Amino acid sequence: MWTGLGVAVPEIFAGSESGLPVIRLLILAFTLGAALLQTRPALPPLVWAWLLPLALLLSMHAPRRGRQAGLLLVALAAGFFYAAWRAEVRLAEQLPALWQGRDLGLVGRVLDLPETTANGVRFLFEVEAVRSHGVTPPRRLQLGWYGRPGEPPPAIRGGDCLQLTARLYRPHGNVNPGAFDYEAWLLQRGVRAGGSLVGPPVADATCAAGWRAALDRTREAIRGRLRDNLGERPYAGVVRALAVGEQDAIPAAQWMLFRQTGVTHLMSISGLHITLFSALVYALAQWLWRRLPGLALRLPARKAGALLGFAAAAVYTALAGFGIPAQRTLYMLAGAALMALLDRNGSPSRLLAAALAVVVLFDPWAAFAPGFWLSFGAVATLLWAGSGRLRPLPLWRAWVEAQWAVTLVLTPALLLLFHEISLVSPLANLLAIPMISLIAVPASLLAAALPWAPLAVLAHTVVGLVMAYLEWLARLPQAVLHAAAPDWPALVLALLGAALLLLPRGVPARWLGLFLFLPLFFPRLPAPAPGEVWLTTLDVGQGEAVLLRTARHSVLFDSGPRFATGEDAGARVVAPYLWRGGVNRLDGLIISHDDIDHSGGAMSLLASHRPAWLLTSLAGVPRASLGENGTAILAARPDAIACRAGQRWEWDGVRFQVLHPPAHHYAQANYPDNERSCVIRVDAAGAGALLSGDIERLSEMNLSERGQPLAAEVLVVPHHGSGSSSTPAFLAAVSPRHIVIPVGHRNRYGHPHPEVMARYRALPASIWRTDRDGAVTLRLGREGVTVERARATEKRYWRD
């Protein structure tokens, strides 16, 4: 109790009939303050933090109701300024601008487990010495080695001390509304620069020894043993993820299955696994201790079980790499073990609040991680749903009610974070939790500890049985529900509805909580007026994906690239953006041509958004001339239509017209693929737009010679602004007022070309670039064109 200020803290809320948990509310306010900072466009001046002691003093001496609100506001501000101080310290560690793109000689250690990709290897690197003069790089880096197809990567293992040469850059990620923020993810991990290796690394012996290096070497050894034991078995990655937290080993297709069935939290080291494993060790230790009277006389079995259970949890958390769900569980188990040693019964909600405080103090950026909100929210839900019971429920009923409670409360959060919920999740978790947590996890850990291959095979067999069940569930009709991201009022109402539904039986009108969920599933979404079109050029890196929305229709022009990792922009960027905006099915998909930076995401979008039709130049050329991706697209949609000049349609008062290619271009076998790109003109009530794909000089001349209507207020530039496109004559014919350049940050092609940029700047037009502005939305309507840039509307303090 803080009595020196004239009042005891527990007395702040005295007089409340419910006996409000003071410290828990203060911790929650502190956490929300730290989370609030992560939404700010700039860091606040820290000088304002010196007012907190005065605010605390005034709150203590305010009238009773003022004390309650004042103390909570002080805790909120304390969390806000604490996170701001930590952020200022971290941002100060920055790569000097003059050293971007220059080679640096470095010595340091490999942290965590390196990730093998399709064309190389990625890893975290902690710098211990710099061999280049005149520069102090950030201490923690994200590095990669990328080779030619078939070239074996260098052997890089966790805990290795290496001497290497790296070409570094400041962090930069794609920015799309509501999408994954790569720069924020790097900031949370303490990574302030990244780059690629120049030449192979060389082993070094000058790094300081430490526990972290020993831990990473141990995890690396376990990973290697499990690789040898399981070989190329289909679910070997899941077993390694359960044993050492190697989530990168799980293929993207399996992650998609886990999301569809709502079991993502089970397929890596989660808080649930750690809790159940600790409980298993606790029970076994107690059983053994009671059978050894000499030990039991020195230390009671309950205390011995608590110590050994916590030790087991600590070891498992270390193997996990100290992820947030694992941290939360470890801190809670530490509190429970301490209560057992002190012969006291700790309140679960107090332990949860203490774990929350420790996580936020160590990591004020924890709010970036969806797992932070989901893991703490799930445990809080179980505590809320189980409170007020006069007697325990039967095990089967408690299990079912726990699944119901967690599903109910996490549904709003899942829609906000991922824009989807699994309708089969309760069924999936009923079987998957006991199979994975009670059988597969212990078997994986025994396989990690003992050099006996059948243990790893057992874990894999159990995972395989669960996977077969999950695949069956995923094939059920409407296994997943997609919905638009809710606004904050709808989110709050849904959470209040969940709390009402979970009240004990006997509370009248609990069913009214269902009505509070209605705004969550029936949101009022912004949409163009009839005669208007919204054109959004998404930030997909070096590629192109443009969404065109009218009052009641949506069509996508190109689908973004496929990345070297095997993932694609269709699944990672475009589909989440569509779901967030309430677009669950496309009315049309246009793939301009076969280049992988335009067609790479098409297969994912054909599966996720089932476009009513596919218009593409791929359908007009012989199959033998297509690449692997183009062939797969036409195999998936044999009804695809070849785009030809003269095709036109109208939606909601907006006219669409195909200007290129003319039909005879398909008859020329050696015609360049870029020159056959579909070119689309869109005319709204007050403005027009031209989407030009990857056409170059020849097609630009052809468009003019055929007298096509090129003049438009908006031009999505040809071929990302390459030197072989955007001729002066073409730009003069279009005469745009807004130029949009879909281009990747520091792309290897040098797009846009400096000479072409000079031509753009010579026009009386505004220039928008996805690498600089993020996703760019232009609204074409009766009053002209308005522009919205993601990096401006979602500005954050960590972005340049």
PDB file of N, CA, C and O in Angstrom, residues 177 341 349 425 471 524 533 539 753 788:
ATOM      1  N   PRO A 177      -3.721  -0.900 -46.130  1.00  0.00           N
ATOM      2  CA  PRO A 177      -4.625  -0.682 -45.001  1.00  0.00           C
ATOM      3  C   PRO A 177      -4.966  -1.968 -44.264  1.00  0.00           C
ATOM      4  O   PRO A 177      -5.422  -2.949 -44.853  1.00  0.00           O
ATOM      5  N   LEU A 341       5.033 -22.619  -2.957  1.00  0.00           N
ATOM      6  CA  LEU A 341       6.166 -22.623  -2.030  1.00  0.00           C
ATOM      7  C   LEU A 341       5.851 -21.837  -0.762  1.00  0.00           C
ATOM      8  O   LEU A 341       6.351 -22.144   0.319  1.00  0.00           O
ATOM      9  N   SER A 349      -6.706 -14.761 -11.608  1.00  0.00           N
ATOM     10  CA  SER A 349      -6.748 -13.469 -12.294  1.00  0.00           C
ATOM     11  C   SER A 349      -5.571 -12.593 -11.880  1.00  0.00           C
ATOM     12  O   SER A 349      -5.054 -11.817 -12.687  1.00  0.00           O
ATOM     13  N   SER A 425     -14.063 -24.695 -35.847  1.00  0.00           N
ATOM     14  CA  SER A 425     -13.024 -24.643 -34.824  1.00  0.00           C
ATOM     15  C   SER A 425     -13.375 -25.400 -33.547  1.00  0.00           C
ATOM     16  O   SER A 425     -12.535 -26.137 -33.019  1.00  0.00           O
ATOM     17  N   GLU A 471      -8.514 -32.100 -42.313  1.00  0.00           N
ATOM     18  CA  GLU A 471      -8.805 -32.024 -43.742  1.00  0.00           C
ATOM     19  C   GLU A 471     -10.264 -32.371 -44.018  1.00  0.00           C
ATOM     20  O   GLU A 471     -10.907 -31.766 -44.886  1.00  0.00           O
ATOM     21  N   ARG A 524     -21.936  -1.583 -41.827  1.00  0.00           N
ATOM     22  CA  ARG A 524     -22.205  -0.611 -42.887  1.00  0.00           C
ATOM     23  C   ARG A 524     -20.854  -0.216 -43.491  1.00  0.00           C
ATOM     24  O   ARG A 524     -20.041   0.438 -42.854  1.00  0.00           O
ATOM     25  N   VAL A 533     -16.056   5.197 -59.348  1.00  0.00           N
ATOM     26  CA  VAL A 533     -15.194   4.028 -59.240  1.00  0.00           C
ATOM     27  C   VAL A 533     -14.031   4.364 -58.312  1.00  0.00           C
ATOM     28  O   VAL A 533     -13.506   5.485 -58.346  1.00  0.00           O
ATOM     29  N   ASP A 539       0.116  -2.123 -52.526  1.00  0.00           N
ATOM     30  CA  ASP A 539       1.568  -2.173 -52.374  1.00  0.00           C
ATOM     31  C   ASP A 539       1.977  -3.632 -52.241  1.00  0.00           C
ATOM     32  O   ASP A 539       1.964  -4.203 -51.149  1.00  0.00           O
ATOM     33  N   HIS A 753      12.709   4.079 -64.353  1.00  0.00           N
ATOM     34  CA  HIS A 753      13.954   4.552 -64.953  1.00  0.00           C
ATOM     35  C   HIS A 753      14.066   6.068 -64.769  1.00  0.00           C
ATOM     36  O   HIS A 753      13.076   6.801 -64.893  1.00  0.00           O
ATOM     37  N   GLU A 788      -5.953   8.923 -51.648  1.00  0.00           N
ATOM     38  CA  GLU A 788      -5.659   8.483 -50.287  1.00  0.00           C
ATOM     39  C   GLU A 788      -4.450   7.567 -50.332  1.00  0.00           C
ATOM     40  O   GLU A 788      -4.421   6.602 -51.104  1.00  0.00           O
TER      41      GLU A 788
END
